[in-house]
PDB file of C-alpha atoms and ligand atoms in Angstrom:
ATOM      1  CA  MET G 143     -65.899-147.206  97.286  1.00  0.00           C
ATOM      2  CA  PRO G 144     -64.943-143.306  97.483  1.00  0.00           C
ATOM      3  CA  ALA G 145     -65.834-140.375  95.862  1.00  0.00           C
ATOM      4  CA  GLN G 146     -64.045-139.836  91.791  1.00  0.00           C
ATOM      5  CA  ILE G 147     -63.076-136.319  91.124  1.00  0.00           C
ATOM      6  CA  ASN G 148     -63.446-134.914  87.690  1.00  0.00           C
ATOM      7  CA  PRO G 149     -62.552-131.557  87.294  1.00  0.00           C
ATOM      8  CA  SER G 150     -63.700-130.271  83.541  1.00  0.00           C
ATOM      9  CA  ILE G 151     -61.343-128.723  80.909  1.00  0.00           C
ATOM     10  CA  LEU G 152     -63.913-126.973  80.122  1.00  0.00           C
ATOM     11  CA  SER G 153     -62.620-124.460  82.740  1.00  0.00           C
ATOM     12  CA  ALA G 154     -58.874-125.106  81.497  1.00  0.00           C
ATOM     13  CA  ASP G 155     -56.927-122.991  79.227  1.00  0.00           C
ATOM     14  CA  PHE G 156     -57.184-124.481  76.213  1.00  0.00           C
ATOM     15  CA  ALA G 157     -54.397-123.294  74.769  1.00  0.00           C
ATOM     16  CA  ARG G 158     -51.746-125.019  77.607  1.00  0.00           C
ATOM     17  CA  LEU G 159     -54.038-128.998  78.279  1.00  0.00           C
ATOM     18  CA  ALA G 160     -51.260-130.600  79.315  1.00  0.00           C
ATOM     19  CA  ASP G 161     -50.269-128.541  81.836  1.00  0.00           C
ATOM     20  CA  GLU G 162     -53.657-128.279  82.870  1.00  0.00           C
ATOM     21  CA  ALA G 163     -53.860-131.812  82.410  1.00  0.00           C
ATOM     22  CA  GLU G 164     -50.474-131.832  85.234  1.00  0.00           C
ATOM     23  CA  ALA G 165     -52.094-128.987  87.923  1.00  0.00           C
ATOM     24  CA  VAL G 166     -54.988-131.461  88.652  1.00  0.00           C
ATOM     25  CA  GLY G 167     -51.852-134.966  89.238  1.00  0.00           C
ATOM     26  CA  GLY G 168     -54.959-136.260  92.368  1.00  0.00           C
ATOM     27  CA  ALA G 169     -57.818-136.235  89.363  1.00  0.00           C
ATOM     28  CA  ASP G 170     -59.303-139.529  89.426  1.00  0.00           C
ATOM     29  CA  TRP G 171     -60.695-138.815  86.082  1.00  0.00           C
ATOM     30  CA  LEU G 172     -60.221-135.252  83.600  1.00  0.00           C
ATOM     31  CA  HIS G 173     -63.737-134.305  82.122  1.00  0.00           C
ATOM     32  CA  VAL G 174     -63.486-133.552  79.203  1.00  0.00           C
ATOM     33  CA  ASP G 175     -66.731-131.536  77.585  1.00  0.00           C
ATOM     34  CA  VAL G 176     -67.824-132.457  73.691  1.00  0.00           C
ATOM     35  CA  MET G 177     -69.667-129.589  71.954  1.00  0.00           C
ATOM     36  CA  ASP G 178     -71.108-128.988  68.629  1.00  0.00           C
ATOM     37  CA  ASN G 179     -72.894-126.274  68.818  1.00  0.00           C
ATOM     38  CA  HIS G 180     -76.244-127.930  67.285  1.00  0.00           C
ATOM     39  CA  PHE G 181     -77.073-129.855  70.357  1.00  0.00           C
ATOM     40  CA  VAL G 182     -76.163-127.165  72.639  1.00  0.00           C
ATOM     41  CA  PRO G 183     -75.326-123.513  72.042  1.00  0.00           C
ATOM     42  CA  ASN G 184     -71.737-123.956  72.107  1.00  0.00           C
ATOM     43  CA  LEU G 185     -68.529-125.583  70.442  1.00  0.00           C
ATOM     44  CA  THR G 186     -65.246-127.057  72.446  1.00  0.00           C
ATOM     45  CA  LEU G 187     -63.530-129.505  70.791  1.00  0.00           C
ATOM     46  CA  GLY G 188     -63.464-133.350  68.558  1.00  0.00           C
ATOM     47  CA  VAL G 189     -61.783-136.760  67.862  1.00  0.00           C
ATOM     48  CA  PRO G 190     -58.022-134.893  67.311  1.00  0.00           C
ATOM     49  CA  VAL G 191     -57.737-133.185  70.705  1.00  0.00           C
ATOM     50  CA  VAL G 192     -58.790-136.014  72.851  1.00  0.00           C
ATOM     51  CA  GLU G 193     -55.790-138.142  70.932  1.00  0.00           C
ATOM     52  CA  SER G 194     -53.128-135.466  71.749  1.00  0.00           C
ATOM     53  CA  LEU G 195     -55.029-135.433  75.201  1.00  0.00           C
ATOM     54  CA  ARG G 196     -54.237-138.978  75.678  1.00  0.00           C
ATOM     55  CA  LYS G 197     -50.755-139.132  74.697  1.00  0.00           C
ATOM     56  CA  ALA G 198     -49.883-135.788  76.664  1.00  0.00           C
ATOM     57  CA  THR G 199     -51.562-137.275  80.291  1.00  0.00           C
ATOM     58  CA  GLY G 200     -51.754-140.572  82.595  1.00  0.00           C
ATOM     59  CA  THR G 201     -55.211-139.657  83.818  1.00  0.00           C
ATOM     60  CA  PRO G 202     -58.006-141.648  82.681  1.00  0.00           C
ATOM     61  CA  LEU G 203     -60.385-139.269  80.235  1.00  0.00           C
ATOM     62  CA  ASP G 204     -64.279-138.976  81.019  1.00  0.00           C
ATOM     63  CA  CYS G 205     -65.834-137.560  76.755  1.00  0.00           C
ATOM     64  CA  HIS G 206     -69.011-135.850  78.128  1.00  0.00           C
ATOM     65  CA  LEU G 207     -70.656-135.629  74.575  1.00  0.00           C
ATOM     66  CA  MET G 208     -73.023-133.092  74.378  1.00  0.00           C
ATOM     67  CA  ILE G 209     -73.919-133.942  70.370  1.00  0.00           C
ATOM     68  CA  GLU G 210     -76.204-134.824  67.568  1.00  0.00           C
ATOM     69  CA  ASP G 211     -76.456-138.117  66.725  1.00  0.00           C
ATOM     70  CA  PRO G 212     -73.653-140.002  69.188  1.00  0.00           C
ATOM     71  CA  ASP G 213     -75.106-143.199  67.618  1.00  0.00           C
ATOM     72  CA  ARG G 214     -72.081-141.631  64.355  1.00  0.00           C
ATOM     73  CA  TRP G 215     -69.757-140.484  66.594  1.00  0.00           C
ATOM     74  CA  ALA G 216     -68.724-141.582  70.171  1.00  0.00           C
ATOM     75  CA  PRO G 217     -67.010-144.928  68.686  1.00  0.00           C
ATOM     76  CA  ALA G 218     -64.594-142.747  67.617  1.00  0.00           C
ATOM     77  CA  PHE G 219     -64.004-141.079  71.187  1.00  0.00           C
ATOM     78  CA  VAL G 220     -63.063-144.646  71.992  1.00  0.00           C
ATOM     79  CA  GLU G 221     -60.626-145.135  69.617  1.00  0.00           C
ATOM     80  CA  ALA G 222     -59.447-142.109  70.736  1.00  0.00           C
ATOM     81  CA  GLY G 223     -58.618-143.488  74.060  1.00  0.00           C
ATOM     82  CA  ALA G 224     -61.501-141.926  76.175  1.00  0.00           C
ATOM     83  CA  GLY G 225     -61.666-144.530  78.766  1.00  0.00           C
ATOM     84  CA  SER G 226     -65.366-143.627  79.464  1.00  0.00           C
ATOM     85  CA  VAL G 227     -68.001-141.916  76.374  1.00  0.00           C
ATOM     86  CA  THR G 228     -71.556-140.122  77.892  1.00  0.00           C
ATOM     87  CA  PHE G 229     -73.954-139.869  75.576  1.00  0.00           C
ATOM     88  CA  HIS G 230     -76.925-138.193  76.206  1.00  0.00           C
ATOM     89  CA  VAL G 231     -80.694-140.613  75.968  1.00  0.00           C
ATOM     90  CA  GLU G 232     -82.125-137.168  74.133  1.00  0.00           C
ATOM     91  CA  ALA G 233     -80.113-137.315  71.045  1.00  0.00           C
ATOM     92  CA  ALA G 234     -79.214-141.071  70.748  1.00  0.00           C
ATOM     93  CA  ALA G 235     -80.935-142.673  68.505  1.00  0.00           C
ATOM     94  CA  ALA G 236     -80.310-146.448  69.399  1.00  0.00           C
ATOM     95  CA  PRO G 237     -79.129-145.853  73.111  1.00  0.00           C
ATOM     96  CA  VAL G 238     -78.571-150.311  74.066  1.00  0.00           C
ATOM     97  CA  ARG G 239     -77.229-150.714  70.596  1.00  0.00           C
ATOM     98  CA  LEU G 240     -74.230-147.200  71.524  1.00  0.00           C
ATOM     99  CA  ALA G 241     -73.622-148.049  74.434  1.00  0.00           C
ATOM    100  CA  ARG G 242     -73.260-152.221  73.282  1.00  0.00           C
ATOM    101  CA  GLU G 243     -71.237-150.883  70.766  1.00  0.00           C
ATOM    102  CA  ILE G 244     -68.955-148.013  73.392  1.00  0.00           C
ATOM    103  CA  ARG G 245     -67.991-151.660  75.926  1.00  0.00           C
ATOM    104  CA  ALA G 246     -66.803-153.801  72.679  1.00  0.00           C
ATOM    105  CA  LYS G 247     -64.687-151.574  72.180  1.00  0.00           C
ATOM    106  CA  GLY G 248     -63.439-150.754  75.466  1.00  0.00           C
ATOM    107  CA  ALA G 249     -64.709-147.738  77.541  1.00  0.00           C
ATOM    108  CA  ARG G 250     -67.236-147.725  80.024  1.00  0.00           C
ATOM    109  CA  ALA G 251     -70.563-146.923  78.970  1.00  0.00           C
ATOM    110  CA  ALA G 252     -72.737-143.940  80.220  1.00  0.00           C
ATOM    111  CA  MET G 253     -76.158-142.058  79.500  1.00  0.00           C
ATOM    112  CA  ALA G 254     -76.337-138.710  80.788  1.00  0.00           C
ATOM    113  CA  LEU G 255     -80.180-136.721  81.009  1.00  0.00           C
ATOM    114  CA  LYS G 256     -80.292-132.783  81.050  1.00  0.00           C
ATOM    115  CA  PRO G 257     -82.552-131.277  83.546  1.00  0.00           C
ATOM    116  CA  ALA G 258     -86.028-132.026  82.087  1.00  0.00           C
ATOM    117  CA  THR G 259     -85.091-135.835  80.907  1.00  0.00           C
ATOM    118  CA  ALA G 260     -86.735-138.081  84.263  1.00  0.00           C
ATOM    119  CA  ILE G 261     -84.988-141.777  84.279  1.00  0.00           C
ATOM    120  CA  GLU G 262     -87.590-144.000  84.814  1.00  0.00           C
ATOM    121  CA  PRO G 263     -87.883-144.753  81.283  1.00  0.00           C
ATOM    122  CA  TYR G 264     -84.566-145.552  81.207  1.00  0.00           C
ATOM    123  CA  GLU G 265     -85.200-148.602  83.817  1.00  0.00           C
ATOM    124  CA  ASP G 266     -84.720-151.345  81.850  1.00  0.00           C
ATOM    125  CA  LEU G 267     -81.527-149.661  79.903  1.00  0.00           C
ATOM    126  CA  LEU G 268     -79.928-149.611  83.485  1.00  0.00           C
ATOM    127  CA  PRO G 269     -77.472-153.351  82.283  1.00  0.00           C
ATOM    128  CA  GLU G 270     -75.922-151.947  79.583  1.00  0.00           C
ATOM    129  CA  LEU G 271     -74.302-148.979  81.720  1.00  0.00           C
ATOM    130  CA  ASP G 272     -71.711-148.040  83.873  1.00  0.00           C
ATOM    131  CA  MET G 273     -72.191-144.955  85.037  1.00  0.00           C
ATOM    132  CA  LEU G 274     -75.081-142.606  84.467  1.00  0.00           C
ATOM    133  CA  LEU G 275     -75.361-138.656  84.666  1.00  0.00           C
ATOM    134  CA  VAL G 276     -77.317-136.322  85.705  1.00  0.00           C
ATOM    135  CA  MET G 277     -76.839-132.841  84.890  1.00  0.00           C
ATOM    136  CA  THR G 278     -77.313-130.561  87.808  1.00  0.00           C
ATOM    137  CA  VAL G 279     -77.055-127.743  85.017  1.00  0.00           C
ATOM    138  CA  GLU G 280     -78.766-126.887  81.631  1.00  0.00           C
ATOM    139  CA  PRO G 281     -75.693-128.268  79.614  1.00  0.00           C
ATOM    140  CA  GLY G 282     -73.706-126.357  77.303  1.00  0.00           C
ATOM    141  CA  PHE G 283     -71.616-124.149  80.072  1.00  0.00           C
ATOM    142  CA  GLY G 284     -69.307-124.018  82.816  1.00  0.00           C
ATOM    143  CA  GLY G 285     -69.565-121.550  85.659  1.00  0.00           C
ATOM    144  CA  GLN G 286     -74.269-122.461  85.952  1.00  0.00           C
ATOM    145  CA  ALA G 287     -75.835-122.243  89.509  1.00  0.00           C
ATOM    146  CA  PHE G 288     -76.690-126.120  90.860  1.00  0.00           C
ATOM    147  CA  LEU G 289     -79.750-126.488  90.121  1.00  0.00           C
ATOM    148  CA  ASP G 290     -81.339-127.870  93.515  1.00  0.00           C
ATOM    149  CA  ILE G 291     -84.271-129.555  92.141  1.00  0.00           C
ATOM    150  CA  MET G 292     -82.218-131.940  90.702  1.00  0.00           C
ATOM    151  CA  LEU G 293     -81.740-133.193  94.126  1.00  0.00           C
ATOM    152  CA  PRO G 294     -84.491-135.285  93.663  1.00  0.00           C
ATOM    153  CA  LYS G 295     -84.020-137.234  90.316  1.00  0.00           C
ATOM    154  CA  ILE G 296     -79.883-137.982  91.816  1.00  0.00           C
ATOM    155  CA  ARG G 297     -82.211-139.714  94.913  1.00  0.00           C
ATOM    156  CA  ARG G 298     -84.495-141.857  92.324  1.00  0.00           C
ATOM    157  CA  THR G 299     -81.371-142.573  90.140  1.00  0.00           C
ATOM    158  CA  ARG G 300     -79.967-144.127  92.812  1.00  0.00           C
ATOM    159  CA  GLU G 301     -82.514-145.687  94.236  1.00  0.00           C
ATOM    160  CA  LEU G 302     -83.210-148.111  90.923  1.00  0.00           C
ATOM    161  CA  ILE G 303     -79.878-148.832  90.519  1.00  0.00           C
ATOM    162  CA  SER G 304     -79.992-149.898  94.660  1.00  0.00           C
ATOM    163  CA  ARG G 305     -83.030-152.610  93.288  1.00  0.00           C
ATOM    164  CA  HIS G 306     -81.473-153.988  90.585  1.00  0.00           C
ATOM    165  CA  GLY G 307     -78.659-155.351  92.887  1.00  0.00           C
ATOM    166  CA  LEU G 308     -76.216-152.544  90.375  1.00  0.00           C
ATOM    167  CA  ASP G 309     -72.855-151.699  90.355  1.00  0.00           C
ATOM    168  CA  LEU G 310     -73.739-148.023  88.025  1.00  0.00           C
ATOM    169  CA  TRP G 311     -72.284-145.381  88.790  1.00  0.00           C
ATOM    170  CA  VAL G 312     -73.867-142.286  89.788  1.00  0.00           C
ATOM    171  CA  GLN G 313     -71.930-138.650  88.342  1.00  0.00           C
ATOM    172  CA  VAL G 314     -73.081-135.125  88.335  1.00  0.00           C
ATOM    173  CA  ASP G 315     -71.726-132.580  86.503  1.00  0.00           C
ATOM    174  CA  GLY G 316     -72.599-128.339  86.184  1.00  0.00           C
ATOM    175  CA  GLY G 317     -72.259-126.129  89.442  1.00  0.00           C
ATOM    176  CA  VAL G 318     -70.326-128.886  91.155  1.00  0.00           C
ATOM    177  CA  SER G 319     -68.644-126.771  94.669  1.00  0.00           C
ATOM    178  CA  ALA G 320     -68.191-127.259  98.051  1.00  0.00           C
ATOM    179  CA  GLU G 321     -71.090-125.659  98.849  1.00  0.00           C
ATOM    180  CA  THR G 322     -72.873-128.153  97.113  1.00  0.00           C
ATOM    181  CA  ILE G 323     -70.571-131.358  96.797  1.00  0.00           C
ATOM    182  CA  GLU G 324     -71.875-132.704  99.230  1.00  0.00           C
ATOM    183  CA  ARG G 325     -76.074-133.201  99.322  1.00  0.00           C
ATOM    184  CA  CYS G 326     -75.394-134.177  96.293  1.00  0.00           C
ATOM    185  CA  ALA G 327     -73.538-137.273  97.900  1.00  0.00           C
ATOM    186  CA  GLU G 328     -76.055-137.275  99.860  1.00  0.00           C
ATOM    187  CA  ALA G 329     -78.240-137.982  97.483  1.00  0.00           C
ATOM    188  CA  GLY G 330     -76.131-140.579  95.406  1.00  0.00           C
ATOM    189  CA  ALA G 331     -74.424-139.230  93.366  1.00  0.00           C
ATOM    190  CA  ASP G 332     -70.624-141.005  93.488  1.00  0.00           C
ATOM    191  CA  VAL G 333     -69.100-139.263  90.702  1.00  0.00           C
ATOM    192  CA  PHE G 334     -67.659-135.397  90.674  1.00  0.00           C
ATOM    193  CA  VAL G 335     -67.698-133.380  88.362  1.00  0.00           C
ATOM    194  CA  ALA G 336     -66.035-129.772  88.483  1.00  0.00           C
ATOM    195  CA  GLY G 337     -65.182-126.821  86.663  1.00  0.00           C
ATOM    196  CA  SER G 338     -64.915-123.697  87.715  1.00  0.00           C
ATOM    197  CA  ALA G 339     -64.176-125.187  91.044  1.00  0.00           C
ATOM    198  CA  VAL G 340     -61.005-126.628  90.265  1.00  0.00           C
ATOM    199  CA  TYR G 341     -59.641-124.606  87.270  1.00  0.00           C
ATOM    200  CA  GLY G 342     -61.261-121.629  89.147  1.00  0.00           C
ATOM    201  CA  ALA G 343     -59.228-122.195  92.727  1.00  0.00           C
ATOM    202  CA  ASP G 344     -55.354-120.786  93.222  1.00  0.00           C
ATOM    203  CA  ASP G 345     -54.393-124.255  93.261  1.00  0.00           C
ATOM    204  CA  PRO G 346     -56.395-126.477  91.446  1.00  0.00           C
ATOM    205  CA  ALA G 347     -54.805-129.898  93.232  1.00  0.00           C
ATOM    206  CA  ARG G 348     -55.664-129.035  96.809  1.00  0.00           C
ATOM    207  CA  ALA G 349     -59.461-127.939  95.032  1.00  0.00           C
ATOM    208  CA  VAL G 350     -59.143-131.537  94.016  1.00  0.00           C
ATOM    209  CA  ALA G 351     -58.580-133.484  97.567  1.00  0.00           C
ATOM    210  CA  ALA G 352     -60.911-130.576  99.626  1.00  0.00           C
ATOM    211  CA  LEU G 353     -63.738-131.433  97.393  1.00  0.00           C
ATOM    212  CA  ARG G 354     -62.756-135.673  97.511  1.00  0.00           C
ATOM    213  CA  ALA G 355     -62.613-135.239 101.047  1.00  0.00           C
ATOM    214  CA  GLN G 356     -66.115-133.358 101.471  1.00  0.00           C
ATOM    215  CA  ALA G 357     -67.595-136.008  99.080  1.00  0.00           C
ATOM    216  CA  ASP G 358     -65.985-138.965 101.129  1.00  0.00           C
ATOM    217  CA  ALA G 359     -67.580-138.358 104.682  1.00  0.00           C
ATOM    218  CA  ALA G 360     -71.241-137.129 103.047  1.00  0.00           C
ATOM    219  CA  ILE G 361     -70.951-140.111 101.537  1.00  0.00           C
ATOM    220  CA  ALA G 362     -69.562-142.671 104.603  1.00  0.00           C
ATOM    221  CA  ARG G 363     -73.053-140.588 106.359  1.00  0.00           C
ATOM    222  CA  ALA G 364     -75.287-141.363 103.434  1.00  0.00           C
ATOM    223  CA  PRO G 365     -78.284-143.415 103.992  1.00  0.00           C
ATOM    224  CA  TRP G 366     -78.037-145.318 100.424  1.00  0.00           C
ATOM    225  CA  ALA G 367     -73.863-145.958 100.952  1.00  0.00           C
ATOM    226  CA  CYS G 368     -74.704-147.409 104.391  1.00  0.00           C
ATOM    227  CA  ALA G 369     -77.412-149.724 102.658  1.00  0.00           C
ATOM    228  CA  HIS G 370     -75.349-151.330 100.417  1.00  0.00           C
TER     229      HIS G 370
HETATM  230  C1  DX5 I 616     -71.180-128.258  81.222  1.00  0.00           C
HETATM  231  C2  DX5 I 616     -70.383-129.257  81.611  1.00  0.00           C
HETATM  232  C3  DX5 I 616     -69.470-129.330  82.585  1.00  0.00           C
HETATM  233  C4  DX5 I 616     -68.903-127.634  82.828  1.00  0.00           C
HETATM  234  C5  DX5 I 616     -68.804-127.960  84.306  1.00  0.00           C
HETATM  235  O1  DX5 I 616     -71.854-128.338  80.323  1.00  0.00           O
HETATM  236  O2  DX5 I 616     -71.222-130.111  80.779  1.00  0.00           O
HETATM  237  O3  DX5 I 616     -69.143-130.117  82.486  1.00  0.00           O
HETATM  238  O4  DX5 I 616     -67.420-127.966  82.216  1.00  0.00           O
HETATM  239  O5  DX5 I 616     -68.990-126.543  84.839  1.00  0.00           O
HETATM  240  P1  DX5 I 616     -69.292-125.671  86.002  1.00  0.00           P
HETATM  241  O6  DX5 I 616     -68.648-126.796  87.736  1.00  0.00           O
HETATM  242  O7  DX5 I 616     -67.875-124.972  86.275  1.00  0.00           O
HETATM  243  O8  DX5 I 616     -70.232-125.716  86.535  1.00  0.00           O
HETATM  244 ZN1   ZN I 617     -69.803-132.215  81.109  1.00  0.00          ZN
END
């Protein structure tokens, strides 16, 4: 499967979200960062904004919930129109029940890992999920430097998925740019969130296409994809 590029609207102009969605019309998904100032030290947007965005764009919405108590709030984001909902395992009280609820409501279910959270304890949960998000910065802000110490975790995550014969997507988020995307793809990522690298570019749509071309080329020569 070709690489997917998900621009993060955290780096967009929040007063012009419909235009900013349009500006990346070739994107696979729009990445929507939901922060509650408790799970992370930043506050962004909630269900009403997702509802409005859903009506304003045909691009599917990939909601990344950086909030406490996702067990309570995640279903509302599916109802608001999210096509994919990602909860943090560090915040979820019952991740299996939550993933099943997200899927039952009709969205893809994804689980995110902060940099200090290992994937191995969650091996048995993989069949319940459609995507794993390996954070490549500490969640909370756009424009941070990529943590290359996360590359081994991306590799181990992809190995676990292959060993179980599953078809999960592996998403990376944080500091993904022309300088770092190829290393992520070679390690096992196939879904790439990019905030500043897309919305900081003169031509965001062109930035999306260029990142996708780089990632596709890197996946084509990656051992994990060849064995697939
Ligand atoms: C950070 C968010 C990211 C952020 C990425 O906590 O989850 O989605 O927007 O921004 P960049 O690509 O600028 O690092
Ligand atoms: Zn994010």
